[in-house]
Each structure stands twice: as structure tokens, then as C-alpha cells.
Short mmCIF file of C-alpha atoms and ligand atoms in Angstrom, two decimals:
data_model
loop_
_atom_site.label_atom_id
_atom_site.label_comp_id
_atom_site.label_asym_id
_atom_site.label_seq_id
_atom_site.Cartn_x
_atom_site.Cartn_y
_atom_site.Cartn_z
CA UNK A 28 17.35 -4.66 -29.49
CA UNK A 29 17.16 -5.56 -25.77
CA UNK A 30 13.69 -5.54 -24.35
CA UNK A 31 14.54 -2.64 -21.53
CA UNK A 32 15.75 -0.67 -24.62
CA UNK A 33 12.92 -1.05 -27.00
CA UNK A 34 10.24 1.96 -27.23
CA UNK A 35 7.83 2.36 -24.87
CA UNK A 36 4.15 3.74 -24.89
CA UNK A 37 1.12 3.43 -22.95
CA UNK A 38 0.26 0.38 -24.64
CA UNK A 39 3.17 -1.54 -25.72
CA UNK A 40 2.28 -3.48 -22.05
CA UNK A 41 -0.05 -5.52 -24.57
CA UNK A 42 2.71 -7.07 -26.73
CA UNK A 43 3.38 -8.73 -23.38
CA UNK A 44 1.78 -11.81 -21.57
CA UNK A 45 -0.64 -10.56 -19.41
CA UNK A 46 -1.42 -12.54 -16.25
CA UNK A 47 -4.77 -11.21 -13.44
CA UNK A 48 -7.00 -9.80 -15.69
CA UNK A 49 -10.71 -10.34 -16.45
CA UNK A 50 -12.44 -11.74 -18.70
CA UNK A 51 -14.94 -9.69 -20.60
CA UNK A 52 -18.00 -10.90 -22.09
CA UNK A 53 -18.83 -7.65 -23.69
CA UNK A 54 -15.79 -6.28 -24.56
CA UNK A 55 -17.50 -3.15 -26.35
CA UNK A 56 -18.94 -2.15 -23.53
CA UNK A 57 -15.62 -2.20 -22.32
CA UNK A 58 -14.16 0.17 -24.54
CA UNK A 59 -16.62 2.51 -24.35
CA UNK A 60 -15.62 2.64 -20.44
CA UNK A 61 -12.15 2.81 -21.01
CA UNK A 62 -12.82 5.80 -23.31
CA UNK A 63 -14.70 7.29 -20.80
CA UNK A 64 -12.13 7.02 -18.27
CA UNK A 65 -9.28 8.56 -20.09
CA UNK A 66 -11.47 11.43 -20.57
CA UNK A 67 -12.38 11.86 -16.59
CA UNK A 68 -9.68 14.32 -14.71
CA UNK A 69 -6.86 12.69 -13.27
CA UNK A 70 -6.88 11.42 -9.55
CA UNK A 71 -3.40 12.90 -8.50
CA UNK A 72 -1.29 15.49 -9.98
CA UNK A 73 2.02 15.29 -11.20
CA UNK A 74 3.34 17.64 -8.53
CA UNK A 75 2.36 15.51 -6.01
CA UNK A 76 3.71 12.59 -7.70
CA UNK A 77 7.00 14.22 -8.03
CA UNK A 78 7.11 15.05 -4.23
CA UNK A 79 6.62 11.68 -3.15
CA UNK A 80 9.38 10.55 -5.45
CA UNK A 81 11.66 13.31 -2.95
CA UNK A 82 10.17 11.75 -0.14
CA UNK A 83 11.06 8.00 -1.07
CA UNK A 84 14.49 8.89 -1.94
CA UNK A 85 15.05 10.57 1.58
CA UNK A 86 14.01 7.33 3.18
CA UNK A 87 15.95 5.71 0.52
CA UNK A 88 19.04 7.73 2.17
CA UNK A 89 17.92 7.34 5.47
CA UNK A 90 16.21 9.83 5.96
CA UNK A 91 13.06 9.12 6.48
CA UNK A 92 10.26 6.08 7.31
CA UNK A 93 7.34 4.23 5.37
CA UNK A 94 4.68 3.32 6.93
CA UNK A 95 2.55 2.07 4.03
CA UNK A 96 -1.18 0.52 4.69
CA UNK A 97 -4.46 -0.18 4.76
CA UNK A 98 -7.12 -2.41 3.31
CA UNK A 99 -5.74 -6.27 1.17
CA UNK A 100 -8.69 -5.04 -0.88
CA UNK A 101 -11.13 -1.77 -0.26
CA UNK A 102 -14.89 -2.52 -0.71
CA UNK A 103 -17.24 0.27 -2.39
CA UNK A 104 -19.65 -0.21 0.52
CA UNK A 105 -16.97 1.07 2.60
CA UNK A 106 -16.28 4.10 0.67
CA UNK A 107 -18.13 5.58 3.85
CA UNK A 108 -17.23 8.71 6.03
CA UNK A 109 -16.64 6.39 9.41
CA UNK A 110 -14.31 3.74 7.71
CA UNK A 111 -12.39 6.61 5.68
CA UNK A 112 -11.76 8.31 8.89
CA UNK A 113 -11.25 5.37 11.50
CA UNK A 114 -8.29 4.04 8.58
CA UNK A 115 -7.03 8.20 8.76
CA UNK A 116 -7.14 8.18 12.49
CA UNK A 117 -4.91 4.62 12.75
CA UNK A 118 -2.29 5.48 10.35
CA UNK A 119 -2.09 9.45 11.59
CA UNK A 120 -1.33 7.79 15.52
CA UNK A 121 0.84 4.90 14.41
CA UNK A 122 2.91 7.77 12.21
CA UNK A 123 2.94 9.72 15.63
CA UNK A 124 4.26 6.33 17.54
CA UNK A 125 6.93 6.01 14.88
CA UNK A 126 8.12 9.51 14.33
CA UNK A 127 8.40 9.77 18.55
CA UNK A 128 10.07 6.22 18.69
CA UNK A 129 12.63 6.18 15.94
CA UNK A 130 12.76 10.02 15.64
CA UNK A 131 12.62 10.55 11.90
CA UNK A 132 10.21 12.24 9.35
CA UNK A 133 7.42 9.30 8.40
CA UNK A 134 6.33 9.31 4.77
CA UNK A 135 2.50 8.06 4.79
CA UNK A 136 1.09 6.00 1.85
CA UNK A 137 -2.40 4.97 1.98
CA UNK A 138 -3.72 1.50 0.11
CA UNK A 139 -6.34 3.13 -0.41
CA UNK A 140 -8.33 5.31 -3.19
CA UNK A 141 -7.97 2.86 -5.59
CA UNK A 142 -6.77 -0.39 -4.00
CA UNK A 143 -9.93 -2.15 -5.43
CA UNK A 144 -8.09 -5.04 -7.94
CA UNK A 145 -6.98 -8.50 -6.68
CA UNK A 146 -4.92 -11.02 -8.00
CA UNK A 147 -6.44 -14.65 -7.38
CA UNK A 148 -3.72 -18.04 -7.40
CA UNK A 149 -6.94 -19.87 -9.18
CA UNK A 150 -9.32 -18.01 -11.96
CA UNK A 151 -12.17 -20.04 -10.57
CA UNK A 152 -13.83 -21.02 -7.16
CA UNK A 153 -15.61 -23.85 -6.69
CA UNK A 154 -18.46 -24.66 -3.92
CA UNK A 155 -20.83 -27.99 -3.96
CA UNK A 156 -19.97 -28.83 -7.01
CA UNK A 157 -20.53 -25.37 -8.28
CA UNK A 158 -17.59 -23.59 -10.89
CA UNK A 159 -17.36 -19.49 -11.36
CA UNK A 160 -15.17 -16.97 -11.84
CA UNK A 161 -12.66 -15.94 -8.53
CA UNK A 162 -13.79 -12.78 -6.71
CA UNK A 163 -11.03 -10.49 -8.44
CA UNK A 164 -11.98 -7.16 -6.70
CA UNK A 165 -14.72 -4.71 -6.65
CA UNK A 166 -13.26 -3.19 -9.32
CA UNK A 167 -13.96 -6.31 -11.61
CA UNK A 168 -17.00 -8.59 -9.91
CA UNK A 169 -19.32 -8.91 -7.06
CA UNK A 170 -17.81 -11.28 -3.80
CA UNK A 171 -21.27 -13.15 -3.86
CA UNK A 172 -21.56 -16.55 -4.90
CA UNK A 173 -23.55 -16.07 -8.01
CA UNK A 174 -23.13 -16.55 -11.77
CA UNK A 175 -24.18 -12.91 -11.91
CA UNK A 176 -21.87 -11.02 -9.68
CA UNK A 177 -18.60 -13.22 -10.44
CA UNK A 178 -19.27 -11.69 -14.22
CA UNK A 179 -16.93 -9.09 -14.92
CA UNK A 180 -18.81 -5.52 -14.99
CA UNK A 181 -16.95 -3.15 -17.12
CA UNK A 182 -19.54 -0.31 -15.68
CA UNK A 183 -17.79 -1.61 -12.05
CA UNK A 184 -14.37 0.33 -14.03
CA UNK A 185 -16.14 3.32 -13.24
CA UNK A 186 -17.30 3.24 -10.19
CA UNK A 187 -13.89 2.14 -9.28
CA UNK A 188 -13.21 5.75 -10.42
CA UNK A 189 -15.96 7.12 -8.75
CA UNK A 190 -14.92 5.68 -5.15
CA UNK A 191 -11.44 6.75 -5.13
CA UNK A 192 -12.29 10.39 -6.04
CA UNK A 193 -14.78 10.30 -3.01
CA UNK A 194 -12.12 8.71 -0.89
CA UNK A 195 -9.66 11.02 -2.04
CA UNK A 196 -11.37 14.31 -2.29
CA UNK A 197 -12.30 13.59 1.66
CA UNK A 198 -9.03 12.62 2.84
CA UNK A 199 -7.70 15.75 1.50
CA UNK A 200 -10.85 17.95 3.03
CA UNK A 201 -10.26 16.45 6.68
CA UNK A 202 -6.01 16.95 6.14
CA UNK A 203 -6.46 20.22 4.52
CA UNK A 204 -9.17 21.44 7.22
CA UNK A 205 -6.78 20.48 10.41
CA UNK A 206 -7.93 17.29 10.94
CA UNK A 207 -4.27 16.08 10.76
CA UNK A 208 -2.75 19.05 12.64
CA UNK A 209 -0.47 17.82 15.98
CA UNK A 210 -2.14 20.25 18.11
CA UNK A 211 -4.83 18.48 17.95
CA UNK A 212 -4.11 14.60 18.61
CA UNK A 213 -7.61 14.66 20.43
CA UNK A 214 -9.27 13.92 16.57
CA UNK A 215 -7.43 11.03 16.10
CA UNK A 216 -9.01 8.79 19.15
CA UNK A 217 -11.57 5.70 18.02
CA UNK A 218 -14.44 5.00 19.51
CA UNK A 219 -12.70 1.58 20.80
CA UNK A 220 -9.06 3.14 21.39
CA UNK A 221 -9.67 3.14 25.43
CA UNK A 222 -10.14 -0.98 24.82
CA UNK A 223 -6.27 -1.17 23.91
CA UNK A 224 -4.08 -2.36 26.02
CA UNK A 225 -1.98 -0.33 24.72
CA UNK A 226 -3.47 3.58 25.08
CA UNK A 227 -1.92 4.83 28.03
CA UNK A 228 1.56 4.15 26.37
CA UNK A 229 0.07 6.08 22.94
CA UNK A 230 -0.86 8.81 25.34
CA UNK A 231 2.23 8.86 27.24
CA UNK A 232 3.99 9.43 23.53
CA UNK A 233 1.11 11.93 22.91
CA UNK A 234 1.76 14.07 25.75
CA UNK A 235 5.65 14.05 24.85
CA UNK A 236 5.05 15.32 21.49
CA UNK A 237 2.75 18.23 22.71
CA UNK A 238 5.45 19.20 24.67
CA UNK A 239 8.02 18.95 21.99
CA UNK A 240 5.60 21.07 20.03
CA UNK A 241 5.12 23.70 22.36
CA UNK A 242 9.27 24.02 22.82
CA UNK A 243 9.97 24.05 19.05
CA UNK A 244 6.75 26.77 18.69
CA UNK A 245 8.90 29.02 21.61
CA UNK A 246 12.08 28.47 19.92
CA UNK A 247 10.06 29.74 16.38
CA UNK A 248 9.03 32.97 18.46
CA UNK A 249 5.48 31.75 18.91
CA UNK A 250 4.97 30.58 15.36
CA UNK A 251 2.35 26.99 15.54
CA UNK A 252 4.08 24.43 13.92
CA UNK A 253 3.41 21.33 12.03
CA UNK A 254 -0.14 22.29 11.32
CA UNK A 255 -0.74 19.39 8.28
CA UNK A 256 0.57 15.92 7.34
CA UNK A 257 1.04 14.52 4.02
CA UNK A 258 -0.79 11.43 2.47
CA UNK A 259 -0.28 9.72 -0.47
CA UNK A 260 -2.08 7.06 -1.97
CA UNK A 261 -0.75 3.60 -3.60
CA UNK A 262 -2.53 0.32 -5.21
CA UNK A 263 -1.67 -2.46 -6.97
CA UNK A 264 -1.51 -1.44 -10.45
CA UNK A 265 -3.07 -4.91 -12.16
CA UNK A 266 -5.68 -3.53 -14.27
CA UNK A 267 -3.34 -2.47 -17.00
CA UNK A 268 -6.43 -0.68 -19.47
CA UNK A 269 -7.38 0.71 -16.22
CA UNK A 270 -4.52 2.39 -15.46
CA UNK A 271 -3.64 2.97 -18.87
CA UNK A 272 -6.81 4.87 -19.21
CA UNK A 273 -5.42 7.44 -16.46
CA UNK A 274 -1.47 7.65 -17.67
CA UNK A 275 -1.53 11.11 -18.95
CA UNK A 276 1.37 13.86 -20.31
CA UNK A 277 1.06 17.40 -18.23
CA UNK A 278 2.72 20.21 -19.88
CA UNK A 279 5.86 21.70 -18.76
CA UNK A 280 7.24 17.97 -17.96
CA UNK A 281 9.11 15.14 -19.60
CA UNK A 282 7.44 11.48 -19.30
CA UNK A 283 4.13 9.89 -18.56
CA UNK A 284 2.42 9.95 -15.42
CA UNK A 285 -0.44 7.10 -13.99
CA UNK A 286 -2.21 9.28 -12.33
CA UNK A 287 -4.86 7.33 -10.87
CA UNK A 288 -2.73 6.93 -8.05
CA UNK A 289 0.92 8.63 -6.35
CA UNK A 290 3.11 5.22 -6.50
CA UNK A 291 1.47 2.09 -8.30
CA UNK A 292 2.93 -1.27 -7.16
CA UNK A 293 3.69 -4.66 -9.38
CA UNK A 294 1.98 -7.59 -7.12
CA UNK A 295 4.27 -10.32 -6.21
CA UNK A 296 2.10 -12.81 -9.46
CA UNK A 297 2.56 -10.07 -11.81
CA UNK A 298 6.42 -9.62 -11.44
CA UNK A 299 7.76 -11.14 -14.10
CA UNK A 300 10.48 -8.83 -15.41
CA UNK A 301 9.68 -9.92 -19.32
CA UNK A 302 5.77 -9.02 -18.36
CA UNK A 303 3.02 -6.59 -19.20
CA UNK A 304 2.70 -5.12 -15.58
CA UNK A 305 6.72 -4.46 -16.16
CA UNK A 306 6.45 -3.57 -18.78
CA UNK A 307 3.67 -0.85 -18.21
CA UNK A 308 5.17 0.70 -15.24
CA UNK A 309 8.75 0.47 -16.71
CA UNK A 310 7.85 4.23 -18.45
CA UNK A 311 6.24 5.84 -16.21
CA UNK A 312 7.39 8.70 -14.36
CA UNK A 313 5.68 7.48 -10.64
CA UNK A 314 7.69 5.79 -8.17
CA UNK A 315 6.99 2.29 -9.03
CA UNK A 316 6.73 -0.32 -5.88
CA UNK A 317 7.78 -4.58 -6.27
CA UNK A 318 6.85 -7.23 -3.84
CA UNK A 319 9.58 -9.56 -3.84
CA UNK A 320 8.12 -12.84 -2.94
CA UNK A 321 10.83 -15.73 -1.50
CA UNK A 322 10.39 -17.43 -5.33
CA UNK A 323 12.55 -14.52 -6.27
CA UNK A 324 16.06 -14.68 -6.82
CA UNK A 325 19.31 -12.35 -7.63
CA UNK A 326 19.32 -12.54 -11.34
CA UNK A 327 15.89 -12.04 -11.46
CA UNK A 328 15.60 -9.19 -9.05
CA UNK A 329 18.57 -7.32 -10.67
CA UNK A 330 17.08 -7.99 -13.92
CA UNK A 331 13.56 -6.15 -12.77
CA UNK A 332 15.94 -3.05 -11.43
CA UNK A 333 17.86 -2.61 -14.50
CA UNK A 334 13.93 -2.56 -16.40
CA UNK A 335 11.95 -0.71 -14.33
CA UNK A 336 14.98 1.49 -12.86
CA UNK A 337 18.11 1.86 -15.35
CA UNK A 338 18.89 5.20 -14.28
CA UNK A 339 19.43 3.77 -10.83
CA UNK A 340 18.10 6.97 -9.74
CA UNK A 341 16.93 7.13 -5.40
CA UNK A 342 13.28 7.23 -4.63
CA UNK A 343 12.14 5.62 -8.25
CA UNK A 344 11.95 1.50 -7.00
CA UNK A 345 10.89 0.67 -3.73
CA UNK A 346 11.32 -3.12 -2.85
CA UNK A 347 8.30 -4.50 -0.89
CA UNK A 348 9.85 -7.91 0.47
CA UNK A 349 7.04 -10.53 1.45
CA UNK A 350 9.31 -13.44 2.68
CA UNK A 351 7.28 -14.85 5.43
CA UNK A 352 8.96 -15.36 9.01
CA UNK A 353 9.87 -18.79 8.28
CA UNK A 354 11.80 -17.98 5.20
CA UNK A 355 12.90 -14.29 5.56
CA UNK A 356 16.02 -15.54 6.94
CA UNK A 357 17.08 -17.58 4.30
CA UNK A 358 15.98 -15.34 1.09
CA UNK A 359 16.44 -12.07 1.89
CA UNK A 360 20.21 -12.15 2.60
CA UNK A 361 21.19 -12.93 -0.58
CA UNK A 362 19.06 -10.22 -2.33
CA UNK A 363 19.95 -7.49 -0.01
CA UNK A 364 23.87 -8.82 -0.18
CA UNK A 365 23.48 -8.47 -4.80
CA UNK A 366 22.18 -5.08 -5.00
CA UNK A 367 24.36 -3.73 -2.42
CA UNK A 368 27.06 -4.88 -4.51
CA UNK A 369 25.14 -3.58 -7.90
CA UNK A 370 25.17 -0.30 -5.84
CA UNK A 371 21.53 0.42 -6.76
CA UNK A 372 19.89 3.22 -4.87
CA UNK A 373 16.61 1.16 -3.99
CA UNK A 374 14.25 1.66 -1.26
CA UNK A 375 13.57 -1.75 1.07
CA UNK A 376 10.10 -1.92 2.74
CA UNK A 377 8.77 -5.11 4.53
CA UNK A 378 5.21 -6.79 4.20
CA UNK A 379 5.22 -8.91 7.27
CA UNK A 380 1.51 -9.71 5.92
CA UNK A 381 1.48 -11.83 2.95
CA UNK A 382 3.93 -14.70 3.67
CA UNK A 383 2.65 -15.37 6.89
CA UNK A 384 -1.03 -16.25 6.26
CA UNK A 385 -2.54 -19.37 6.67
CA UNK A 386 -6.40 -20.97 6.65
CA UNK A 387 -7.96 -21.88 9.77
CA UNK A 388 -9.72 -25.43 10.23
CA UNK A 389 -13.01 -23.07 10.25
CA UNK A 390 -12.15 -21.58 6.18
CA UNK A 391 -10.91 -18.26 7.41
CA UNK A 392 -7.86 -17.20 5.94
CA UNK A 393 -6.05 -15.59 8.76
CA UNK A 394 -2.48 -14.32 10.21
CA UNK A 395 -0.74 -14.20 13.57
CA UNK A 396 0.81 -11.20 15.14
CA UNK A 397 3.80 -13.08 16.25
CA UNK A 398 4.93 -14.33 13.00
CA UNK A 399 4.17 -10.58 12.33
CA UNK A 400 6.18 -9.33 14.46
CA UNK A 401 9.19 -12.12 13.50
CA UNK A 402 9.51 -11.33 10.11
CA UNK A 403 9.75 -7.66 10.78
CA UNK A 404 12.26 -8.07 13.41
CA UNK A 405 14.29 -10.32 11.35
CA UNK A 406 14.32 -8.14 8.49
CA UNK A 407 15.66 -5.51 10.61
CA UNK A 408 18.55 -7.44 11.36
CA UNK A 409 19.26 -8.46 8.09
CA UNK A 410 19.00 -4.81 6.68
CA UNK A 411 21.77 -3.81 9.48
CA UNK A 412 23.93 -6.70 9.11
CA UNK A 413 24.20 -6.35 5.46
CA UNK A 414 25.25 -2.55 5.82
CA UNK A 415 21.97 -0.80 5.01
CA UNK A 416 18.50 -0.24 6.15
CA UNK A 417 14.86 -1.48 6.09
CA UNK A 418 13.33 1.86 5.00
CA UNK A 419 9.61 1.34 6.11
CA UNK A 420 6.98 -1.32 6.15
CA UNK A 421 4.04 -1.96 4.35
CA UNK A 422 0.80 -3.27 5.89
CA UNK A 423 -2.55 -4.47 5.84
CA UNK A 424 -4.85 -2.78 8.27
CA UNK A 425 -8.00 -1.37 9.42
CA UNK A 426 -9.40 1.36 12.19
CA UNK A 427 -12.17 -0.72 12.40
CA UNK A 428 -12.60 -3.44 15.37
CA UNK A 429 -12.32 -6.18 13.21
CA UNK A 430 -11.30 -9.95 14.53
CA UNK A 431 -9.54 -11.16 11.50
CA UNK A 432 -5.78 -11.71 12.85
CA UNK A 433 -4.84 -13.39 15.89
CA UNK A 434 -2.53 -12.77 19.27
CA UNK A 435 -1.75 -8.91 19.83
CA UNK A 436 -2.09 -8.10 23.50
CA UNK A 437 -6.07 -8.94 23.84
CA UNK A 438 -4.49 -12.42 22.33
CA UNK A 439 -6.96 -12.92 19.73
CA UNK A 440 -7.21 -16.95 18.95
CA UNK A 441 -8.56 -18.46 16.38
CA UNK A 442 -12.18 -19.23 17.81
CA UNK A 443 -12.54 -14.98 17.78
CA UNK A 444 -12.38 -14.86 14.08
CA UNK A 445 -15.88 -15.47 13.83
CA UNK A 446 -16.99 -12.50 15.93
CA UNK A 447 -15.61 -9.79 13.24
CA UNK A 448 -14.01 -11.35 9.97
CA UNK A 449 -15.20 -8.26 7.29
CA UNK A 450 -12.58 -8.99 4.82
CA UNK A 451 -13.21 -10.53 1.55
CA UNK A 452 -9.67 -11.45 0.59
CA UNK A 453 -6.49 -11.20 3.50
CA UNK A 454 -7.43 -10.50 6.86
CA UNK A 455 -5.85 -6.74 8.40
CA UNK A 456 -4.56 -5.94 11.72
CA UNK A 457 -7.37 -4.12 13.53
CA UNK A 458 -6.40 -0.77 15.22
CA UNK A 459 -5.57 -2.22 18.52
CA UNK A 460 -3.04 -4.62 17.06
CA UNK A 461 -1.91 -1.82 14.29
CA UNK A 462 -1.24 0.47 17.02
CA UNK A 463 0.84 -2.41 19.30
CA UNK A 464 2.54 -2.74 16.09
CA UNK A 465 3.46 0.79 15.69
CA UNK A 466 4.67 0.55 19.26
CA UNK A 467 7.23 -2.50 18.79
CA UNK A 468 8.75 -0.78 15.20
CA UNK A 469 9.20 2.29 17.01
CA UNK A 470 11.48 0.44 19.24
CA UNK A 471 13.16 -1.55 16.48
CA UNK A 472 16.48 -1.29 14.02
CA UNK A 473 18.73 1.42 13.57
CA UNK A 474 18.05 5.25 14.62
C1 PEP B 507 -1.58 -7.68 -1.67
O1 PEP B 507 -0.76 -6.78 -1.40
O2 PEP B 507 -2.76 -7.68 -1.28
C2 PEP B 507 -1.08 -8.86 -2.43
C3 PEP B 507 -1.88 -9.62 -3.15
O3 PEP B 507 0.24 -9.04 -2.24
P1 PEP B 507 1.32 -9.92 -3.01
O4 PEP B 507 1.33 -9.45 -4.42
O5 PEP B 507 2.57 -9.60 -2.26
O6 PEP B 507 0.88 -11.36 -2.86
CO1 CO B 508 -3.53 -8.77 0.59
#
């Protein structure tokens, strides 16, 4: 029997190798959480699953944009009212910028409420001579340099839990309340927006939409308009027993649903199509994201579609490319150029993030805004030249004022990273340079 066509369930991910997970000392305390977990209400609902999966195949068609983002990894310490508002406020005005510029419906998916596991490239860190386990998350250790917060904390499983729920149940408050509603763009502005160099162009976009607003409410006979925004939520689905804890029936539908999250995504170390993080994600009902890192070729990318999507059905497999700008050119093609011609329905994003970064002589791990920029631009191209369509992008950011990636228009260098790096794994775009960005996609690839 081929592997895509033997039976799935829950946990036949465990017949597979498993890479990124931790390693439990007490693994019955570790069972007792997971037990716990699976008993704890689920995060999302199905519905809302299912709507997203409508959403991604609109953008899929066409349709519609991504804009995908937030935190590399979210820190329990910030599951705070500020930082879950500032990140609200950034992506709700770059998903303005974008549905002015390009003038299409934006789909927003948050990394965050649950975007708490890491993958590491080594299981240990070393510093004067000292050995312990990698930082893998909040979900799994502490980021201190200690033998007793680099121990895996199966407890840490539930606060993991805990956090997202607060994250979530907020977020859905403030959108629910108005907080999101285009008559009132006012809610959006950060304390440090007036710093950007680029405000007065986000208010000169601002004051267009009112006005589009106020025609479309005369045209409706007075009716207000446009009163809520959706947002969805997406992490990196690497703790399998995690997730496996949350993937639930519901009655009155076919399949099995992770609901921990709206669309879980296979990490670019975890892609392997013969797998356990394939393998787990292969049956469930979500809309399952892949970063396609420039190791990946044809054969192996088709073979991951026909696994994860054999239906070939739009809005089920979005493909997160993370190329870098130096290579996009080269590795991309060929990938966009073999589905094409496999005619499979999948959705493209780009994450100009993870194939451009790069350590500074000072130890910070950091990325620059043009190479940014370069990759997305080129991917553009590509998309059009090959006949079809980048569909979205997928980003690490911030609404706080953080100093972690250089240029943008304040032209952050290198020395500035010390002023503001709060990051504990990839450094984000702070809202001045995720709004810029907003400003330059708006303005790029097809209409
Ligand atoms: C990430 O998205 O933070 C990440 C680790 O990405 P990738 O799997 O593409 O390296
Ligand atoms: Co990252």
C-alpha cells in the first residue's frame, strides 16, 4: 500500500520519524498534560476553520490577498493587552494599505495565539564551555541560560494553552466590540505611528477609504458598512502530542479538525513528505500551510501535494516559499513552472523573512529591508511570468518599536540593533518598517 493511501488517525504521525521535539525527563508528567489538554475546549471552531478554507481558495483564484504575520516566536510575558493590540493595530492598517493599493479583499492570519514552538538547526547551545538544551519555545523551555529553564516543562504545554485562549478570547472582544470597524481608523494609530516616515501617505490612503465608505454607505441607502474584519490565527504545528491533544471530530461533519489553531503550517525542517509533521496534517480537515525552503525541489514538492492535498481541492495547501533574495530567482521558477503543469490548485505566499537573515559581528541575528523588499519583488515577477500569481505574503512582525531589522526609511544600521533587539529567536519588522512594507506591496504585481 502506498504511504498517502494507508489509514490515517490522530496518531499514526508516530510510526513516522519525528524531527523538533523535546525531550522529556518525566514523561508521566507528560501524559497526564496531554490528557488534560484533550479534555480543555477547543481554541477555534470548525466553522471558522471551514471559512478560512473559502477564503484561501478565493485568493487561490485570485480573488483575494494574504497578509499573514506576526511574532518568529510569541513570548508568554507578552501575552499582554498593549502588545496584543499594538500587533492588531499594525496588521488592521497594513490590510487597509493593501486592500486601497491593490484593490482586493485581504484575508488576515495572525502568527499568533499559539505560535509559541520553535524549531532549532542544533538541539544544544553552547556558551564558555557550557552544553544545554536549544531554547525551543516557550511552549517547551525557558530562553535563560540555565540547566533549569532549558529543561523541557510539560506544565509549560499548558500554559501554552492558557496564553492563546487569552490572546484569542481578546482579539475577538476588541474585533467583535468595533475595534476593527473602518469608521473608525482613529483606533488603529500607535503611540510611535507620527515617527514614520511614512504616516502622512497611510493617512492620505485613510482619508480615501473614508470617503469610499461614505459613497458605498449612500449608494446602500444610508446603511454603515464594513463594520468588522476577520482574523484568523496560524502557527507552526511542531508539537505533534500538542496538537494532537486538540484534533477533535464535531458532529454534523466528516474529518478531523486541529483546532488549536485555523490553518497549522509544516516548518521548512519538518517537511519531509515521508515525515510525522506530514504525516499528521495530511488528515486533517484545516487548511494546511508548507514553507518551501530553496533545498526543495519538483519531485519533492509534488510529492508533498499529492500527500497532504490528493484531492487537489483550492484553498486546502498554501505554499509559503522562503527562497531568500539571492536564490529566489533561481529556485522558484522551476517549482512554480511543475505544478502549473500538474495543474494543482495551490495557494503561493512569500516569506521574504527567513532566507534573508544573517548574524551581525555583534551576535544579533538580524535581516535587511532591502533584501526584503528583493525577494518579494522578484517573486512577483516570477508568479506573473510563469502565468499565475503570488497570492499573499507571510511575515514576521511587531507593533512594537523594536530595532531588530535594518534599513526601512529611518535606515536602521546595524549599530541600532542594540537599542531595541526583544526577540529571542528571528528578528521582526517593527511597525514603521511593516507599514513601509505594506506601502511598496500595495504598489506591486498584478491587480
Ligand atoms: C518560522 O516561520 O519562524 C520558521 C522557523 O520558518 P522556516 O520553517 O521557514 O525556517
Ligand atoms: Co522565524
Amino acid at each position: 500500500m502506498s504511504l498517502a493511501a494507508a489509514p490515517w488517525a490522530p496518531d499514526s504521525w508516530k510510526s513516522r520519524p519525528c524531527l523538533q521535539q523535546p525531550d522529556y525527563a518525566d514523561t508521566r508528567a507528560l501524559r497526564t498534560v496531554l490528557v488534560q489538554l484533550a479534555r480543555l475546549p477547543p481554541l477555534v471552531t470548525s466553522w471558522e476553520v471551514e471559512k478560512l478554507r473559502q477564503r484561501l481558495a478565493l485568493a487561490q483564484q485570485g480573488r483575494a490577498f494574504v497578509l499573514q504575520g506576526g511574532d518568529c516566536a510569541e513570548q508568554f510575558a507578552d501575552c499582554r493587552d498593549n502588545i496584543i493590540t499594538n500587533r492588531l493595530k499594525v496588521l488592521l492598517q497594513m490590510s487597509l494599505v493593501l486592500t486601497h493599493g491593490r484593490r482586493e479583499p485581504v484575508v488576515r492570519i495572525g502568527r499568533y495565539a499559539g505560535q509559541y514552538a520553535k524549531p532549532r538547526s542544533s538541539d544544544t547551545e553552547t556558551r564558555d564551555g557550557i552544553t544545554l538544551p536549544s531554547y525551543r519555545g516557550d511552549i517547551v523551555n525557558g530562553p535563560e541560560f540555565s540547566a533549569a529553564a532549558r529543561e523541557p516543562d510539560p506544565e509549560r504545554l499548558l500554559r501554552g494553552y492558557a496564553c492563546s485562549a487569552l490572546t484569542l478570547n481578546f482579539v475577538r472582544g476588541l474585533v467583535d466590540g468595533g475595534f476593527a470597524d473602518l469608521h473608525h481608523t482613529e483606533y488603529w494609530n500607535l503611540a510611535w505611528a507620527g515617527s514614520s516616515p511614512h504616516a502622512a501617505e497611510y493617512e492620505r490612503r485613510v482619508r480615501d477609504v473614508a470617503q469610499a465608505l461614505t459613497f458605498m454607505e449612500a449608494l446602500a441607502g444610508g446603511v454603515p458598512q464594513y463594520r468588522r474584519m476577520d482574523f484568523y490565527t496560524a502557527h507552526e504545528a511542531l508539537l505533534l502530542a500538542y496538537e494532537q491533544a486538540q484534533t477533535r471530530r464535531v458532529p454534523r461533519r466528516d474529518g478531523w479538525y486541529d483546532l488549536s489553531t485555523h490553518m497549522p503550517w509544516i516548518g521548512a525542517r519538518t517537511s519531509d513528505p515521508d515525515g510525522a509533521h506530514v504525516e499528521f496534517c495530511r488528515g486533517l480537515r484545516n487548511p494546511i500551510g508548507v514553507k518551501v525552503g530553496p533545498d526543495v525541489g519538483p519531485e519533492r514538492l509534488l510529492a508533498l501535494c499529492e500527500r497532504l492535498d490528493p484531492e487537489n481541492e483550492p484553498g486546502r495547501l498554501t505554499l509559503i516559499h522562503r527562497m531568500g533574495a539571492a536564490k529566489v530567482g533561481e529556485r522558484l521558477p522551476p517549482l512554480v513552472a511543475a505544478l502549473r503543469d500538474a495543474h494543482r490548485h495551490v495557494l503561493w505566499l512569500c516569506d521574504p523573512m527567513h532566507g534573508n537573515t544573517h548574524s551581525t559581528a555583534n551576535g544579533h541575528k538580524t535581516r535587511d529591508f532591502d533584501a526584503i523588499c528583493s525577494e518579494l519583488t522578484q517573486a512577483f515577477d516570477i508568479h506573473r511570468d510563469a502565468g499565475g500569481r503570488l497570492g499573499g505574503v507571510h511575515l514576521e512582525l511587531t507593533g512594537e518599536d523594536v530595532t531588530e531589522c535594518t534599513g526601512g526609511a529611518a535606515e536602521l544600521t546595524e549599530e541600532d540593533l542594540d537599542r531595541a533587539f526583544r526577540s529571542h529567536v528571528d528578528p521582526r519588522l517593527n511597525y514603521a518598517q511593516s507599514l513601509e512594507l505594506a506601502l511598496r506591496i500595495a504598489e506591486l504585481g498584478p491587480r
